[in-house]
Coordinates of C-alpha atoms in Angstrom, one line a residue:
X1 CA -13.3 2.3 -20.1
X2 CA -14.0 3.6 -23.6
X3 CA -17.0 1.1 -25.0
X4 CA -15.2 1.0 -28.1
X5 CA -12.0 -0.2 -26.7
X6 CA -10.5 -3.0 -25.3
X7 CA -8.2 -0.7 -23.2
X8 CA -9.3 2.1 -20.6
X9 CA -8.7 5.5 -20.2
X10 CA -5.1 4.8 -19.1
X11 CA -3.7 2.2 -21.5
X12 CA -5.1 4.1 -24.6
X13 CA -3.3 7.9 -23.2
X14 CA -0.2 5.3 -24.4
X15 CA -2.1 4.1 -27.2
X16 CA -2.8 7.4 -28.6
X17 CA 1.1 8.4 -27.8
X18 CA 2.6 5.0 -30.3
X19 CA 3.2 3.4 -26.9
X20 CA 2.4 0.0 -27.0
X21 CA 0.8 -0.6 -23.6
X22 CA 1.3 -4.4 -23.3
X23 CA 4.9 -4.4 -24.6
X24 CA 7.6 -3.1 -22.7
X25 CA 11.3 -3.2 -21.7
X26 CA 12.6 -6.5 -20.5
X27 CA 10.0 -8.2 -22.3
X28 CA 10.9 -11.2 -24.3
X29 CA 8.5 -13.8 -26.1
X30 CA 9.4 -17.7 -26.8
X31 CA 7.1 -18.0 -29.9
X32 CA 8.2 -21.9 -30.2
X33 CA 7.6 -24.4 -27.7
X34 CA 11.6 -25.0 -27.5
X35 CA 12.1 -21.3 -26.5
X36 CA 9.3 -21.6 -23.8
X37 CA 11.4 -24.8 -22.5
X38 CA 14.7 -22.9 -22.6
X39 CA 13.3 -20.4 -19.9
X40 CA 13.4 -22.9 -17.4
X41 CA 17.2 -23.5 -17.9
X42 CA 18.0 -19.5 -17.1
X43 CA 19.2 -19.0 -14.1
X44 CA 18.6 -15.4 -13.6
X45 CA 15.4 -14.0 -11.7
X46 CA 12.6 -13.9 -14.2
X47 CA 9.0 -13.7 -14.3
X48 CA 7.0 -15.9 -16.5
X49 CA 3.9 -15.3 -18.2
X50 CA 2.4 -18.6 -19.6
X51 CA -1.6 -20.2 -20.5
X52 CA -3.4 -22.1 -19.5
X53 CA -5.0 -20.1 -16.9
X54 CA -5.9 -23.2 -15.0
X55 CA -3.1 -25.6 -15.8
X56 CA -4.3 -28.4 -17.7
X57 CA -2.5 -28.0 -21.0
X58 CA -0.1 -26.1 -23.2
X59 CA 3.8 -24.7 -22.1
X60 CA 2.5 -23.9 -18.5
X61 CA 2.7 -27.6 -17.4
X62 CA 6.4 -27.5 -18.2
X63 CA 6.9 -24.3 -15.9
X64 CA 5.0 -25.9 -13.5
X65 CA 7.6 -29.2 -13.7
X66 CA 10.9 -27.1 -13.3
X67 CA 9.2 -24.1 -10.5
X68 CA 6.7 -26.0 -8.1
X69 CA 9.1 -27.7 -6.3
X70 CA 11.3 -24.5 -5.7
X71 CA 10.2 -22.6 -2.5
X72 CA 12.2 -19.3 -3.7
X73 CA 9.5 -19.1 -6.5
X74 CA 6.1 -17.7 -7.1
X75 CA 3.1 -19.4 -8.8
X76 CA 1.0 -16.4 -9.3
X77 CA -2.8 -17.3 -10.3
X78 CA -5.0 -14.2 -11.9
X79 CA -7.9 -15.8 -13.3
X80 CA -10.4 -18.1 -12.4
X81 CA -9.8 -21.4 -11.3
X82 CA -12.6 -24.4 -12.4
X83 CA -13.3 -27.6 -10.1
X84 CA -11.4 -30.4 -10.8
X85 CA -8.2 -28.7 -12.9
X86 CA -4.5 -28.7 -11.5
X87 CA -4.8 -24.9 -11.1
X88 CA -7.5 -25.2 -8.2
X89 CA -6.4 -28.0 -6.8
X90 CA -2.6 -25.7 -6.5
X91 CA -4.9 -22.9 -5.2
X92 CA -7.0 -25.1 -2.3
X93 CA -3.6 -26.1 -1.3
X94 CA -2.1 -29.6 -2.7
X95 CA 1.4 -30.6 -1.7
X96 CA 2.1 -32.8 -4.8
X97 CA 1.1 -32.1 -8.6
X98 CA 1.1 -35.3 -11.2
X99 CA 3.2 -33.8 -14.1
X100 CA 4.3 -35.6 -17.3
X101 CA 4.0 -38.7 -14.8
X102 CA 5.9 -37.4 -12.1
X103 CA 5.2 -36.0 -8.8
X104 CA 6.1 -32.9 -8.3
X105 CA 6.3 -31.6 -4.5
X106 CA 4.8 -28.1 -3.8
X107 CA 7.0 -25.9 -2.3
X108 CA 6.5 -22.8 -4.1
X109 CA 4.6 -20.0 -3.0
X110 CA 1.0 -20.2 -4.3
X111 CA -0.7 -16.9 -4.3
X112 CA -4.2 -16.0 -6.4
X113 CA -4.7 -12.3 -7.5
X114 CA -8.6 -12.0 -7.8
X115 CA -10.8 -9.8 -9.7
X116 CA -9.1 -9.7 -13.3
X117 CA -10.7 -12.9 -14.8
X118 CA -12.9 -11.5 -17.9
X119 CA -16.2 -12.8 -16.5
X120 CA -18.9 -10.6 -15.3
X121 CA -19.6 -10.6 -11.4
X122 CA -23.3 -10.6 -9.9
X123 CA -23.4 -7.0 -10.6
X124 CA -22.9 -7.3 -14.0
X125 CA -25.0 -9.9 -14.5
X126 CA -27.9 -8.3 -12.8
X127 CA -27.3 -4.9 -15.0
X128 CA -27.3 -7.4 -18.1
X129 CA -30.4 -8.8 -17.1
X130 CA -32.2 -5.4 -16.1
X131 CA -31.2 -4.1 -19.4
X132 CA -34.2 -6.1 -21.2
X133 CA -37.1 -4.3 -22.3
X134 CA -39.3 -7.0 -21.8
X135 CA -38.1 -9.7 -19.1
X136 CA -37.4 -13.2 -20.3
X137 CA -40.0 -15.9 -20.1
X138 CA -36.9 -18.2 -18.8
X139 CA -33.0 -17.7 -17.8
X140 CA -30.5 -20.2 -17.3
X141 CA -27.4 -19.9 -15.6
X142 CA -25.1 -22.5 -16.8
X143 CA -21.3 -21.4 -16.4
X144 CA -19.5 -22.0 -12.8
X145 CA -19.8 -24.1 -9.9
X146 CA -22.7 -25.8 -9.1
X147 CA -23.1 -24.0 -5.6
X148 CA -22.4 -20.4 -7.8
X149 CA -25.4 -21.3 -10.4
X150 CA -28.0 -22.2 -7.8
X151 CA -27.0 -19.3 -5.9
X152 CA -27.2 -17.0 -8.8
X153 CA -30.6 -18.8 -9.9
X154 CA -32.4 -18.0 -6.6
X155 CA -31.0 -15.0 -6.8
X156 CA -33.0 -14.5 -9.8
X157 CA -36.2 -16.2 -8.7
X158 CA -36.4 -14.1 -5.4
X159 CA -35.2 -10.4 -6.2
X160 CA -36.3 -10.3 -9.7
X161 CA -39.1 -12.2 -10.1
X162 CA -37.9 -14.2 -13.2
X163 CA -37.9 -18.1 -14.1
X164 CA -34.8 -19.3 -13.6
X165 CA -33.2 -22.1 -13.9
X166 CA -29.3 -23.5 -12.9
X167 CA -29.3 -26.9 -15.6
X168 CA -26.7 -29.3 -14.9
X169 CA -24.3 -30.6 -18.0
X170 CA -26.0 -32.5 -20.5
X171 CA -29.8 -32.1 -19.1
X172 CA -32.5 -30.9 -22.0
X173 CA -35.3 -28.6 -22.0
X174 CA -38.2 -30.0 -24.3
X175 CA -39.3 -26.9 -26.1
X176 CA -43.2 -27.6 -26.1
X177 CA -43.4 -29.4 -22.5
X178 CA -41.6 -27.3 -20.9
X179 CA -39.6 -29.8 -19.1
X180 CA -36.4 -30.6 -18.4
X181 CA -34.9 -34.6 -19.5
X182 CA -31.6 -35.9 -18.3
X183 CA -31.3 -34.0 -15.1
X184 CA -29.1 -35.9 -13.1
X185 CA -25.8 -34.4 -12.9
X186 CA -23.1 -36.0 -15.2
X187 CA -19.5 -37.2 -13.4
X188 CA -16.6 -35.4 -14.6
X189 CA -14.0 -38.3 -15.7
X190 CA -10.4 -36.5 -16.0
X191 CA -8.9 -36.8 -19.2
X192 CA -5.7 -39.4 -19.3
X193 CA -2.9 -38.2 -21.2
X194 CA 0.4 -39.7 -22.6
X195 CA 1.6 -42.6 -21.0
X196 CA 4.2 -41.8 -17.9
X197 CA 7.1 -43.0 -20.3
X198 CA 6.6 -40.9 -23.0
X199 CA 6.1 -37.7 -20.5
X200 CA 9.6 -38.9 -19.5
X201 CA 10.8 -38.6 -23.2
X202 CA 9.5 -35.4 -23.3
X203 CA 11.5 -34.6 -20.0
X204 CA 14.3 -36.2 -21.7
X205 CA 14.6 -33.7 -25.0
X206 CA 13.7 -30.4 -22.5
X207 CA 17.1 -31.5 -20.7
X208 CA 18.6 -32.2 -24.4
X209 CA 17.1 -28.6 -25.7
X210 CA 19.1 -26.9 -22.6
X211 CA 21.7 -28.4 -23.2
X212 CA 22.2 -27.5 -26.8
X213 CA 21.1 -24.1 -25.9
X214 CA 24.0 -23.9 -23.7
X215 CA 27.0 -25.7 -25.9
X216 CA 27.9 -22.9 -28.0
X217 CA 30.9 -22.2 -26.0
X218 CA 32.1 -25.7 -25.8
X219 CA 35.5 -26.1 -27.7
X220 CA 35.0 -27.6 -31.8
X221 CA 35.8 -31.0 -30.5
X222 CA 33.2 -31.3 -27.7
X223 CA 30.6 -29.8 -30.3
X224 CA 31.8 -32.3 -32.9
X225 CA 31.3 -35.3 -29.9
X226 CA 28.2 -33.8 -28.4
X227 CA 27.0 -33.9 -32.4
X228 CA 28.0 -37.3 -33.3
X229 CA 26.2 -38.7 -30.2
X230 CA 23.0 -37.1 -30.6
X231 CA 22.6 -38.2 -34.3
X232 CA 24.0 -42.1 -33.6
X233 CA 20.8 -41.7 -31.0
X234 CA 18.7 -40.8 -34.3
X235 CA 20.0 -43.4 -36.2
X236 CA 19.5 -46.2 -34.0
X237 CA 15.7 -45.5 -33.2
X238 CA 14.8 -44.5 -36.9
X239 CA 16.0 -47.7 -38.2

């Protein structure tokens, strides 16, 4: 990989030919959210690329709805899955998922292709750490799993010699004591979102987008109905 790049030797041959390595034939984005629901209404093989990597927000959730519970489809996982989201509790094998306040049954094939999330591995951590001139007086590891951290932080302490330390969240280091405060490990509380009803709404206009989507063959006076019925729906709740 060229140090100056974001691409390696591979993607920038492309680069350097006016080939766009990450666009190509087939490709098509939904840059609103209604386009991203649309997708879910086509009925022709696809694959779908969508964020968040772990599942907990954004246009994924709404893939997620309208694919989990198909076992012809794929649920493809490439990057790193934290403790406690939706995406690992898909990857250690749940059979249900609570979406928009509805429980989804798994029956989609759940698959995880490792090594391509963007953080280093314990050899790249160990060549960052070598590359110091002058060791650190004190390291601490405080990204991933708890079992990952101390691992890494003996790790640390035994092969190289160095003060290390694996903090849990919130804890703090008093500068001129040297000692840590607020050690004991926080609980994660889950974030609530919308109440179920309004997840239902939202349900309600992704069926309302498809269908719109889909009436442009319909016959003027079914357009004309379809019309009239949606906007004496607007009326009523405006007023």
């Amino acid at each position: 990989k060229n140090k100056n790049s974001c691409f390696d030797e591979e993607a920038m041959s492309y680069v350097n030919k006016g080939i766009n390595p990450i666009i190509f034939s087939g490709l098509n984005i939904a840059v609103t959210s209604d386009e991203s629901r649309a997708i879910n209404f086509i009925d022709t093989p696809k694959i779908i690329i969508s964020a968040s990597g772990m599942c907990e927000a954004g246009r994924i959730k709404h893939h997620l709805k309208h694919n989990l519970w198909k076992p012809e489809n794929t649920i493809l996982f490439v990057g790193y899955q934290a403790m406690n989201t939706l995406g690992r509790s898909l990857v250690d094998g749940a059979k249900t998922a609570k979406l928009f306040g509805e429980e989804v049954v798994v029956r989609a094939e759940i698959l995880v292709l490792p090594g391509v999330s963007g953080h280093a591995d314990v050899d790249g951590l160990d060549k960052w750490i070598k590359s110091y001139e002058m060791p650190p007086k004190k390291v601490f590891v405080n990204h991933g799993e708890d079992s990952v951290t101390e691992a890494y932080k003996d790790h640390l302490r035994n092969d190289f010699g160095l003060n290390a330390f694996a903090p849990y969240s919130g804890a703090e280091l008093d500068l001129i004591s040297g000692e840590f405060k607020n050690t004991t490990p926080i609980k994660i509380v889950k974030k609530t979102g919308a109440s179920p009803n309004y997840q239902r709404l939202l349900s309600a206009l992704d069926r309302l987008t498809a269908l719109v989507n889909k009436s442009s063959g319909l016959t003027n006076k079914d357009l004309a109905k379809l019309t009239d019925t949606i906007n004496n729906i607007c009326a009523k709740w405006n007023d």
